[in-house]
CSV table of C-alpha atoms in Angstrom, one decimal:
chain,number,residue,atom,x,y,z
A,181,MET,CA,19.6,-19.0,48.6
A,182,SER,CA,23.3,-19.8,49.2
A,183,LEU,CA,24.4,-23.4,48.8
A,184,ASN,CA,27.3,-24.4,51.0
A,185,THR,CA,29.2,-27.3,49.5
A,186,PRO,CA,32.6,-28.1,51.1
A,187,GLN,CA,35.0,-29.5,48.6
A,188,GLU,CA,35.8,-32.5,50.9
A,189,GLN,CA,32.2,-33.6,50.6
A,190,GLN,CA,32.1,-33.7,46.8
A,191,VAL,CA,31.3,-37.2,45.4
A,192,THR,CA,32.6,-38.3,42.0
A,193,ASN,CA,32.1,-41.6,40.2
A,194,LYS,CA,31.4,-43.3,36.9
A,195,PHE,CA,27.6,-42.9,37.6
A,196,ARG,CA,26.8,-39.3,37.1
A,197,THR,CA,23.1,-39.0,38.0
A,198,SER,CA,21.2,-35.8,37.8
A,199,ALA,CA,19.7,-34.4,41.0
A,200,CYS,CA,16.3,-35.0,39.7
A,201,ALA,CA,16.9,-38.7,39.0
A,202,PHE,CA,18.8,-39.1,42.3
A,203,ALA,CA,15.8,-37.6,44.1
A,204,LEU,CA,13.5,-40.1,42.5
A,205,MET,CA,16.0,-42.9,43.2
A,206,ILE,CA,16.2,-42.2,46.9
A,207,MET,CA,12.4,-41.9,47.1
A,208,LEU,CA,12.1,-45.5,45.9
A,209,SER,CA,15.0,-47.1,47.8
A,210,ALA,CA,13.6,-49.3,50.5
A,211,CYS,CA,15.1,-49.6,54.0
A,212,GLY,CA,17.5,-52.5,53.8
A,213,GLY,CA,16.1,-53.5,50.4
A,214,SER,CA,17.5,-53.3,47.0
A,215,GLY,CA,18.8,-49.8,46.4
A,216,SER,CA,19.7,-48.3,43.1
A,217,ASP,CA,22.7,-49.2,41.1
A,218,THR,CA,21.2,-48.1,37.9
A,219,THR,CA,22.9,-46.6,34.9
A,220,SER,CA,19.7,-45.2,33.5
A,221,GLN,CA,19.8,-41.7,31.9
A,222,PRO,CA,18.6,-38.7,33.9
A,223,THR,CA,14.8,-38.2,33.6
A,224,ASN,CA,12.4,-35.3,34.4
A,225,GLU,CA,9.6,-37.7,35.3
A,226,THR,CA,9.2,-37.2,39.1
A,227,PRO,CA,5.7,-38.5,40.0
A,228,ASP,CA,6.2,-38.4,43.8
A,229,THR,CA,8.9,-35.9,44.3
A,230,ALA,CA,10.2,-32.6,43.1
A,231,GLN,CA,13.4,-31.5,41.3
A,232,PRO,CA,16.1,-30.2,43.5
A,233,SER,CA,17.9,-27.0,42.4
A,234,GLU,CA,21.4,-28.5,42.2
A,235,LYS,CA,22.9,-31.5,40.5
A,236,VAL,CA,24.5,-34.2,42.7
A,237,GLU,CA,27.3,-36.5,41.5
A,238,ILE,CA,27.2,-39.8,43.2
A,239,ILE,CA,29.1,-43.1,43.1
A,240,LEU,CA,27.1,-46.3,42.8
A,241,ALA,CA,29.3,-49.1,41.7
A,242,ASP,CA,27.8,-52.4,40.5
A,243,ASN,CA,28.1,-53.9,44.0
A,244,GLU,CA,26.7,-50.8,45.9
A,245,PHE,CA,23.2,-49.6,46.8
A,246,LEU,CA,21.5,-46.8,48.7
A,247,TYR,CA,20.4,-47.8,52.2
A,248,THR,CA,17.7,-45.7,53.9
A,249,ALA,CA,18.7,-45.0,57.5
A,250,HIS,CA,15.7,-42.8,58.2
A,251,ALA,CA,12.7,-41.5,56.3
A,252,LEU,CA,10.5,-39.1,58.3
A,253,ASN,CA,7.1,-37.7,57.4
A,254,VAL,CA,7.7,-34.5,59.2
A,255,GLY,CA,4.6,-33.2,61.0
A,256,GLY,CA,2.6,-36.4,60.0
A,257,GLY,CA,2.2,-40.1,60.6
A,258,ALA,CA,3.6,-43.1,58.9
A,259,MET,CA,2.8,-43.4,55.2
A,260,ASN,CA,4.1,-44.6,51.9
A,261,VAL,CA,5.2,-42.3,49.1
A,262,GLY,CA,5.6,-44.4,46.0
A,263,GLU,CA,7.5,-47.5,47.2
A,264,GLN,CA,9.3,-45.6,50.0
A,265,GLY,CA,7.9,-46.0,53.5
A,266,PHE,CA,8.1,-42.9,55.8
A,267,GLU,CA,8.0,-43.1,59.6
A,268,GLN,CA,5.9,-40.8,61.7
A,269,ASP,CA,7.5,-37.6,62.8
A,270,GLN,CA,10.0,-38.2,65.7
A,271,TYR,CA,13.5,-37.4,67.0
A,272,TYR,CA,12.7,-33.6,67.0
A,273,SER,CA,12.9,-30.9,69.6
A,274,SER,CA,10.8,-27.7,69.4
A,275,GLY,CA,8.8,-26.6,66.3
A,276,ASN,CA,5.1,-26.8,65.7
A,277,MET,CA,3.1,-29.2,63.6
A,278,VAL,CA,1.3,-27.5,60.7
A,279,ARG,CA,-1.3,-29.0,58.4
A,280,SER,CA,-2.5,-27.4,55.1
A,281,THR,CA,-5.5,-28.3,53.0
A,282,LYS,CA,-4.2,-26.7,49.9
A,283,ALA,CA,-3.7,-28.9,46.8
A,284,ILE,CA,0.0,-29.6,46.0
A,285,SER,CA,0.7,-29.5,42.3
A,286,ASP,CA,3.3,-31.6,40.4
A,287,THR,CA,3.0,-34.6,42.8
A,288,SER,CA,0.6,-37.3,43.7
A,289,ALA,CA,1.8,-37.2,47.3
A,290,ASP,CA,-0.3,-34.1,48.4
A,291,SER,CA,-0.8,-35.3,52.0
A,292,PHE,CA,3.0,-35.8,52.4
A,293,TYR,CA,3.7,-32.1,51.6
A,294,GLN,CA,0.6,-30.8,53.3
A,295,THR,CA,2.0,-31.6,56.7
A,296,SER,CA,5.2,-30.0,58.1
A,297,ARG,CA,6.9,-28.8,61.2
A,298,GLU,CA,7.7,-25.0,61.6
A,299,GLY,CA,9.9,-22.9,63.8
A,300,ASN,CA,13.5,-23.0,65.1
A,301,MET,CA,14.0,-26.7,65.6
A,302,ARG,CA,16.5,-29.5,65.8
A,303,TYR,CA,16.4,-33.2,64.7
A,304,LYS,CA,18.7,-35.7,66.4
A,305,LEU,CA,18.6,-38.9,64.3
A,306,PRO,CA,20.3,-42.0,65.7
A,307,VAL,CA,22.6,-43.5,63.0
A,308,ALA,CA,25.7,-45.6,62.8
A,309,ASN,CA,28.9,-43.6,62.3
A,310,GLY,CA,29.6,-42.9,58.7
A,311,GLU,CA,28.7,-40.5,55.8
A,312,TYR,CA,25.1,-39.8,54.9
A,313,TYR,CA,23.0,-37.9,52.3
A,314,VAL,CA,19.9,-36.1,53.4
A,315,ALA,CA,17.0,-35.2,51.1
A,316,PHE,CA,14.9,-32.3,52.5
A,317,HIS,CA,11.3,-32.1,51.3
A,318,PHE,CA,9.5,-28.7,51.3
A,319,ALA,CA,6.3,-27.0,50.1
A,320,GLU,CA,5.4,-23.4,50.6
A,321,THR,CA,1.7,-23.5,51.6
A,322,THR,CA,1.5,-20.2,53.5
A,323,TYR,CA,3.0,-17.4,51.4
A,324,SER,CA,2.3,-16.4,47.7
A,325,GLU,CA,5.4,-14.3,47.2
A,326,ALA,CA,9.2,-14.4,47.7
A,327,GLY,CA,10.9,-12.8,50.7
A,328,LYS,CA,8.4,-14.0,53.3
A,329,ARG,CA,10.2,-17.1,54.5
A,330,GLN,CA,13.9,-17.6,54.5
A,331,MET,CA,15.8,-20.3,56.5
A,332,ASP,CA,19.2,-21.7,57.3
A,333,ILE,CA,19.9,-25.4,57.7
A,334,ASP,CA,23.0,-26.8,59.5
A,335,MET,CA,24.0,-30.4,59.7
A,336,GLU,CA,26.6,-31.6,62.3
A,337,GLY,CA,27.4,-28.0,62.9
A,338,VAL,CA,28.1,-27.3,59.2
A,339,ASN,CA,25.9,-24.8,57.4
A,340,VAL,CA,24.5,-26.4,54.3
A,341,LEU,CA,21.8,-23.9,53.3
A,342,THR,CA,21.6,-20.2,53.8
A,343,ASN,CA,18.4,-18.1,53.3
A,344,LEU,CA,16.4,-20.8,51.6
A,345,ASP,CA,13.2,-19.3,50.2
A,346,ILE,CA,10.9,-22.1,49.0
A,347,PHE,CA,8.6,-19.8,47.0
A,348,GLU,CA,11.6,-18.3,45.2
A,349,GLU,CA,12.7,-21.8,44.2
A,350,VAL,CA,9.4,-23.3,42.9
A,351,GLY,CA,6.5,-21.0,43.8
A,352,ALA,CA,3.6,-21.8,46.1
A,353,ASN,CA,2.0,-25.2,46.8
A,354,LYS,CA,4.6,-27.2,44.9
A,355,PRO,CA,7.1,-29.8,46.2
A,356,TYR,CA,10.7,-28.8,46.4
A,357,VAL,CA,13.5,-31.2,47.4
A,358,TYR,CA,17.0,-30.2,48.3
A,359,GLN,CA,19.5,-33.1,48.2
A,360,SER,CA,22.6,-32.5,50.4
A,361,ASN,CA,26.1,-33.6,49.8
A,362,LEU,CA,27.7,-36.2,52.1
A,363,ILE,CA,27.8,-35.3,55.8
A,364,ALA,CA,30.0,-37.2,58.2
A,365,VAL,CA,28.7,-38.5,61.6
A,366,SER,CA,31.1,-39.7,64.3
A,367,ASP,CA,29.0,-39.7,67.5
A,368,GLY,CA,26.1,-41.9,66.5
A,369,GLU,CA,23.7,-39.0,66.0
A,370,LEU,CA,22.9,-36.9,62.9
A,371,ASN,CA,22.1,-33.4,64.1
A,372,ILE,CA,20.1,-31.1,61.8
A,373,GLN,CA,19.3,-27.6,62.9
A,374,PHE,CA,16.6,-25.4,61.2
A,375,THR,CA,16.7,-21.6,61.8
A,376,GLY,CA,14.3,-19.1,60.5
A,377,ASN,CA,15.7,-15.8,59.3
A,378,LEU,CA,12.5,-14.4,57.8
A,379,GLY,CA,9.3,-16.1,59.1
A,380,SER,CA,9.7,-19.6,60.4
A,381,ALA,CA,11.8,-22.5,59.2
A,382,LYS,CA,9.7,-25.2,57.7
A,383,VAL,CA,10.2,-28.8,56.4
A,384,SER,CA,7.8,-31.6,55.3
A,385,GLY,CA,10.1,-34.6,55.0
A,386,LEU,CA,13.6,-35.9,55.7
A,387,HIS,CA,15.2,-38.9,53.9
A,388,VAL,CA,18.6,-40.0,55.1
A,389,THR,CA,20.5,-42.5,53.0
A,390,ARG,CA,23.9,-44.1,52.8
A,391,ILE,CA,25.9,-46.0,50.2
A,392,LEU,CA,26.6,-49.6,51.2
A,393,ASN,CA,28.3,-52.6,49.6
A,394,LYS,CA,25.7,-55.2,48.7
A,395,THR,CA,27.6,-58.3,49.7
A,396,ALA,CA,29.4,-57.0,52.7
A,397,ASP,CA,28.1,-57.6,56.3
A,398,ASN,CA,28.7,-54.4,58.2
A,399,ASP,CA,27.4,-55.7,61.5
A,400,ASN,CA,28.8,-59.2,61.2
A,401,ASP,CA,25.4,-60.8,61.9
A,402,GLY,CA,25.5,-63.3,59.0
A,403,VAL,CA,23.2,-61.3,56.8
A,404,GLU,CA,24.5,-59.5,53.7
A,405,ASN,CA,23.8,-55.8,53.6
A,406,ILE,CA,21.5,-56.0,50.6
A,407,ASN,CA,19.2,-58.4,52.5
A,408,ASP,CA,19.8,-56.8,56.0
A,409,ALA,CA,16.9,-54.6,57.2
A,410,CYS,CA,19.2,-53.4,60.1
A,411,PRO,CA,22.7,-53.5,58.6
A,412,PHE,CA,24.2,-51.8,61.7
A,413,THR,CA,22.9,-54.0,64.4
A,414,VAL,CA,25.7,-54.9,66.7
A,415,ALA,CA,25.1,-58.6,67.4
A,416,GLN,CA,26.7,-59.8,70.6
A,417,GLU,CA,24.9,-63.1,70.3
A,418,LEU,CA,23.5,-64.3,66.9
A,419,ASP,CA,20.4,-65.7,68.5
A,420,LEU,CA,19.4,-62.1,69.4
A,421,VAL,CA,19.2,-61.3,65.6
A,422,ASP,CA,16.4,-62.5,63.4
A,423,ASN,CA,16.8,-63.7,59.8
A,424,THR,CA,16.3,-60.1,58.4
A,425,GLY,CA,19.4,-58.9,60.4
A,426,CYS,CA,17.5,-57.0,63.0
A,427,ALA,CA,17.8,-57.3,66.8
A,428,VAL,CA,15.1,-59.4,68.4
A,429,PRO,CA,13.7,-57.5,71.3
A,430,PRO,CA,14.8,-59.0,74.6
A,431,ILE,CA,12.2,-61.3,76.1
A,432,PRO,CA,10.6,-59.8,79.2
A,433,GLU,CA,11.8,-61.6,82.3
A,434,LYS,CA,8.3,-62.8,83.2
A,435,GLU,CA,7.9,-64.4,79.8
A,436,LYS,CA,11.0,-66.4,79.9
A,437,ALA,CA,10.9,-70.2,80.4
A,438,PHE,CA,11.8,-71.8,83.7
A,439,VAL,CA,14.6,-74.2,83.1
A,440,GLU,CA,14.5,-77.7,84.6
A,441,LYS,CA,17.7,-78.7,86.3
A,442,GLU,CA,18.5,-82.2,87.5
A,443,GLY,CA,14.8,-83.2,87.3
A,444,LEU,CA,13.3,-80.2,89.2
A,445,VAL,CA,11.4,-77.0,88.2
A,446,VAL,CA,10.6,-74.5,90.9
A,447,ILE,CA,8.2,-71.6,90.0
A,448,ASN,CA,7.2,-68.8,92.3
A,449,LEU,CA,3.9,-67.8,90.9
A,450,THR,CA,4.3,-64.0,91.7
A,451,GLU,CA,7.2,-64.1,89.2
A,452,THR,CA,5.0,-65.1,86.3
A,453,ASP,CA,3.0,-63.0,83.8
A,454,TYR,CA,-0.3,-63.2,85.7
A,455,PRO,CA,-3.4,-61.2,84.7
A,456,SER,CA,-5.1,-58.6,86.9
A,457,GLN,CA,-7.7,-60.9,88.5
A,458,TRP,CA,-4.9,-62.5,90.4
A,459,HIS,CA,-3.7,-60.4,93.4
A,460,VAL,CA,-0.4,-60.5,95.2
A,461,LYS,CA,-0.4,-61.0,98.9
A,462,SER,CA,2.3,-61.6,101.5
A,463,ASP,CA,2.6,-64.3,104.1
A,464,THR,CA,5.9,-65.4,105.8
A,465,ASN,CA,4.6,-69.0,105.7
A,466,ALA,CA,4.2,-69.0,101.9
A,467,ALA,CA,7.1,-70.2,99.7
A,468,SER,CA,9.1,-67.0,98.8
A,469,GLY,CA,6.9,-65.0,101.2
A,470,GLN,CA,4.4,-64.0,98.6
A,471,TYR,CA,1.6,-65.6,96.7
A,472,LEU,CA,-1.2,-65.0,94.2
A,473,VAL,CA,-4.8,-65.2,95.2
A,474,TRP,CA,-7.7,-65.5,92.7
A,475,MET,CA,-10.0,-62.6,93.1
A,476,GLY,CA,-12.0,-63.0,89.9
A,477,ALA,CA,-15.5,-64.6,89.9
A,478,ASP,CA,-15.9,-68.3,90.7
A,479,ALA,CA,-15.4,-70.3,87.5
A,480,PHE,CA,-16.5,-73.8,88.5
A,481,ASN,CA,-17.6,-74.9,85.0
A,482,SER,CA,-15.7,-72.5,82.8
A,483,PRO,CA,-12.0,-73.1,82.9
A,484,GLY,CA,-9.8,-70.5,81.1
A,485,GLN,CA,-10.5,-67.4,83.2
A,486,GLY,CA,-7.5,-65.4,84.2
A,487,VAL,CA,-5.0,-67.8,82.6
A,488,ILE,CA,-1.4,-67.6,83.8
A,489,PRO,CA,0.9,-68.9,81.0
A,490,ILE,CA,4.1,-70.5,82.3
A,491,LYS,CA,6.8,-71.9,79.9
A,492,VAL,CA,9.1,-74.6,81.2
A,493,LYS,CA,12.2,-75.9,79.4
A,494,ILE,CA,12.7,-79.6,80.0
A,495,THR,CA,16.3,-80.9,79.6
A,496,ASN,CA,15.7,-84.3,81.2
A,497,PRO,CA,12.7,-86.0,79.5
A,498,GLY,CA,10.5,-88.3,81.6
A,499,THR,CA,7.6,-88.4,84.0
A,500,TYR,CA,7.1,-85.5,86.4
A,501,ARG,CA,4.7,-85.0,89.3
A,502,VAL,CA,3.1,-81.5,89.7
A,503,GLU,CA,2.2,-79.9,93.0
A,504,TRP,CA,1.6,-76.4,94.3
A,505,HIS,CA,2.0,-74.7,97.7
A,506,ASN,CA,-1.4,-73.3,98.4
A,507,ILE,CA,-3.8,-71.9,101.0
A,508,VAL,CA,-7.6,-71.5,101.5
A,509,GLY,CA,-7.8,-67.7,101.5
A,510,HIS,CA,-11.4,-67.3,102.9
A,511,GLY,CA,-13.8,-69.1,105.2
A,512,THR,CA,-13.4,-72.2,107.4
A,513,GLN,CA,-14.6,-75.0,105.1
A,514,PRO,CA,-11.7,-77.2,103.7
A,515,THR,CA,-13.7,-77.9,100.5
A,516,GLU,CA,-14.4,-74.3,99.6
A,517,HIS,CA,-12.0,-71.7,98.1
A,518,ASN,CA,-9.5,-74.6,97.8
A,519,ASP,CA,-8.9,-75.2,94.0
A,520,SER,CA,-7.8,-73.8,90.7
A,521,TRP,CA,-7.6,-75.1,87.1
A,522,LEU,CA,-4.4,-76.6,85.6
A,523,ARG,CA,-3.6,-77.7,82.0
A,524,ILE,CA,-0.2,-78.8,80.7
A,525,ASN,CA,0.6,-79.4,77.0
A,526,ALA,CA,2.8,-82.4,77.8
A,527,ASP,CA,2.9,-85.5,75.7
A,528,ASN,CA,0.8,-87.1,78.4
A,529,PHE,CA,-1.1,-85.1,81.0
A,530,TYR,CA,-2.9,-87.3,83.5
A,531,ALA,CA,-3.4,-88.2,87.2
A,532,THR,CA,-2.8,-91.5,89.0
A,533,LYS,CA,-3.4,-93.5,92.1
A,534,PRO,CA,-2.5,-97.2,92.5
A,535,ASN,CA,-4.1,-99.2,89.7
A,536,SER,CA,-6.0,-96.2,88.3
A,537,VAL,CA,-5.5,-93.4,85.8
A,538,VAL,CA,-7.8,-90.4,85.0
A,539,CYS,CA,-7.6,-88.2,82.0
A,540,PRO,CA,-8.9,-84.6,81.7
A,541,ASN,CA,-12.3,-84.4,79.8
A,542,GLY,CA,-12.0,-82.8,76.4
A,543,LYS,CA,-8.3,-83.6,76.2
A,544,PRO,CA,-6.5,-82.6,72.9
A,545,VAL,CA,-5.5,-85.4,70.6
A,546,THR,CA,-1.9,-84.7,71.4
A,547,ASN,CA,-2.5,-85.8,75.0
A,548,GLN,CA,-1.7,-89.6,75.0
A,549,CYS,CA,-3.6,-90.2,78.3
A,550,VAL,CA,-5.5,-93.4,78.4
A,551,GLY,CA,-7.9,-93.7,81.4
A,552,LYS,CA,-11.2,-92.8,82.8
A,553,ALA,CA,-12.7,-89.4,83.5
A,554,PRO,CA,-12.2,-87.8,86.9
A,555,HIS,CA,-15.0,-87.3,89.3
A,556,GLY,CA,-16.2,-83.7,89.4
A,557,SER,CA,-15.2,-80.9,87.2
A,558,SER,CA,-13.0,-81.3,84.1
A,559,LYS,CA,-13.3,-79.7,80.7
A,560,ASN,CA,-11.3,-78.8,77.6
A,561,GLY,CA,-8.2,-80.6,78.8
A,562,TRP,CA,-8.2,-78.9,82.2
A,563,PHE,CA,-8.0,-80.6,85.6
A,564,LYS,CA,-9.6,-79.1,88.7
A,565,VAL,CA,-6.7,-79.3,91.2
A,566,TYR,CA,-7.6,-79.2,94.9
A,567,ARG,CA,-6.3,-79.4,98.4
A,568,SER,CA,-7.9,-80.6,101.7
A,569,GLY,CA,-7.2,-80.4,105.4
A,570,ASP,CA,-6.7,-77.6,107.8
A,571,VAL,CA,-7.7,-74.3,106.1
A,572,THR,CA,-5.3,-72.3,108.3
A,573,GLN,CA,-2.2,-74.1,107.0
A,574,TRP,CA,-0.2,-73.8,103.9
A,575,LYS,CA,0.0,-77.2,102.1
A,576,TRP,CA,1.6,-78.9,99.2
A,577,ALA,CA,-1.1,-80.5,97.1
A,578,GLY,CA,-1.7,-81.7,93.5
A,579,TRP,CA,-4.9,-83.7,93.5
A,580,THR,CA,-7.8,-84.2,91.1
A,581,SER,CA,-11.0,-86.3,91.0
A,582,ASP,CA,-13.4,-85.5,93.8
A,583,ASN,CA,-13.4,-87.9,96.8
A,584,ASP,CA,-11.0,-90.1,94.7
A,585,ALA,CA,-7.7,-88.3,94.9
A,586,HIS,CA,-5.3,-88.9,92.0
A,587,ALA,CA,-1.9,-87.2,91.9
A,588,ILE,CA,-1.2,-85.0,88.9
A,589,HIS,CA,1.6,-86.1,86.5
A,590,ALA,CA,2.9,-85.0,83.1
A,591,ASP,CA,5.1,-87.0,80.7
A,592,PHE,CA,7.6,-85.0,78.6
A,593,ASP,CA,8.9,-87.4,76.0
A,594,HIS,CA,11.5,-85.0,74.5
A,595,ALA,CA,13.7,-82.2,75.7
A,596,GLY,CA,12.2,-78.9,74.8
A,597,GLU,CA,9.8,-76.1,75.8
A,598,TYR,CA,6.3,-76.9,77.2
A,599,LEU,CA,3.4,-74.7,78.3
A,600,ILE,CA,1.7,-74.9,81.7
A,601,GLU,CA,-1.5,-72.9,82.3
A,602,ILE,CA,-3.1,-72.1,85.6
A,603,ALA,CA,-6.6,-70.5,85.7
A,604,GLY,CA,-8.9,-69.2,88.4
A,605,ARG,CA,-11.7,-71.5,89.7
A,606,SER,CA,-12.6,-70.8,93.3
A,607,LYS,CA,-12.4,-67.2,94.5
A,608,HIS,CA,-9.8,-66.6,97.3
A,609,HIS,CA,-7.7,-69.7,96.5
A,610,GLY,CA,-4.1,-68.8,96.9
A,611,ILE,CA,-1.0,-70.3,95.3
A,612,ALA,CA,2.6,-69.4,96.2
A,613,ARG,CA,4.8,-71.9,94.3
A,614,VAL,CA,4.5,-74.6,91.6
A,615,ILE,CA,6.9,-77.5,91.4
A,616,LEU,CA,7.5,-80.2,88.8
A,617,PHE,CA,9.8,-83.0,90.0
A,618,ARG,CA,10.9,-86.1,88.1
A,619,THR,CA,9.4,-89.3,89.4
A,620,LEU,CA,8.5,-92.9,88.6
A,621,ASN,CA,11.1,-93.2,85.9
A,622,ASN,CA,13.3,-95.6,88.0
A,623,ASP,CA,16.4,-94.7,86.1
A,624,GLY,CA,18.5,-93.2,88.9
A,625,ASN,CA,17.6,-89.6,88.0
A,626,ASP,CA,14.4,-89.1,89.8
A,627,VAL,CA,13.9,-86.5,92.6
A,628,ASN,CA,12.7,-87.3,96.1
A,629,ARG,CA,9.5,-85.5,96.9
A,630,HIS,CA,10.9,-84.5,100.3
A,631,ASP,CA,13.7,-82.6,98.6
A,632,ALA,CA,11.4,-81.1,96.0
A,633,ILE,CA,9.0,-79.4,98.5
A,634,ASP,CA,11.8,-77.8,100.5
A,635,LEU,CA,10.7,-74.2,100.8
A,636,SER,CA,14.4,-73.0,101.0
A,637,LEU,CA,14.9,-73.9,97.3
A,638,GLU,CA,15.6,-71.1,95.0
A,639,GLN,CA,13.4,-70.5,91.9
A,640,SER,CA,14.6,-72.2,88.7
A,641,ALA,CA,16.7,-70.1,86.3
A,642,ARG,CA,15.0,-68.6,83.3
A,643,GLN,CA,15.9,-68.2,79.7
């Protein structure tokens, strides 16, 4: 085997760590966790790794540690080797997965070395620009003599190993680790090419590491490198990064909250995260031209079927009335296919008519409602919300209590985010739009109902 070690990649420092100790050190360095800054003497105790053939000199000052950029269990799934976690095999092109059942000596990590990828193959690992070490993990589980398998390895177009013969290095069914010198990456991608000269190229694991300053903040996200699980996250907005320094996945649009503005929230129901029992239909007379119709089974006494969760962000606390633009989607009877369930986790969720208040049955203790029970169905904090009148017409409605209509209201005592839930009750009931408009506060900031039910209004912004 020929080792190609460009002089410009040599590393020198006060910490001169043998390749064996360095291999063990990288195996135990956690992603973003506390890496090694040890001054311990080299050791031959390698319980979960093998001894590379060459010594590596590396700088680790008191304020530095090794960060794991990638650790791949090549040919296998995610697993831990000692304290080091390895991801499942990914970022590769070509090559075949190979699994052996032969016992691997000199290690307790048999399963790690029993899986591999073989053939002419390339790995393209996404990394931040900079200089990296790569530890290559091998075990010869096929051949029992030298000269049967020889391979070249190139990184970033630079040949780092020529005619590597794993058996010649350590024999059969034993772990072998080759630790590279530093390799520079300038395009955000570490390219590793494996080429078989005799037989197929083969590798069982890749461990990519980088030296970082403990107290620095490479990505300027307010988390020091030593505590940063993602030290190269580019944070355009700090609220998109969690307290471990990693980017928070963007919230899907349909899961964002509808933001109240000037006392009004407008929600097109087809723009929510609705379950499959609700079907989308089109009608030019419906608000926004589309609506959801409940096609699940009737749920007259079992609220909570096909729940549509809707988050709203209230900026102007107070009392709000709730209505929806809805249609009877089947039949000719105004009292059939005309209702759905509604629940709001407001400070007070209730319904009123002059001199009367009704509260949902089974309301949670957080609901401050004081009143009587509604006529008809109500359970677990849900109101049955119905409409009446001509079944061929779209109507705004928000009534509960059978034959004793009370208008639905919610009190939001504080600015913040609240949850609205709509669930199926009567099959074929269709809802196009839900509105919440500020009313009964008598403080000059209420919204006129005539303005709130205007079908030309745009949907509320989301965040």
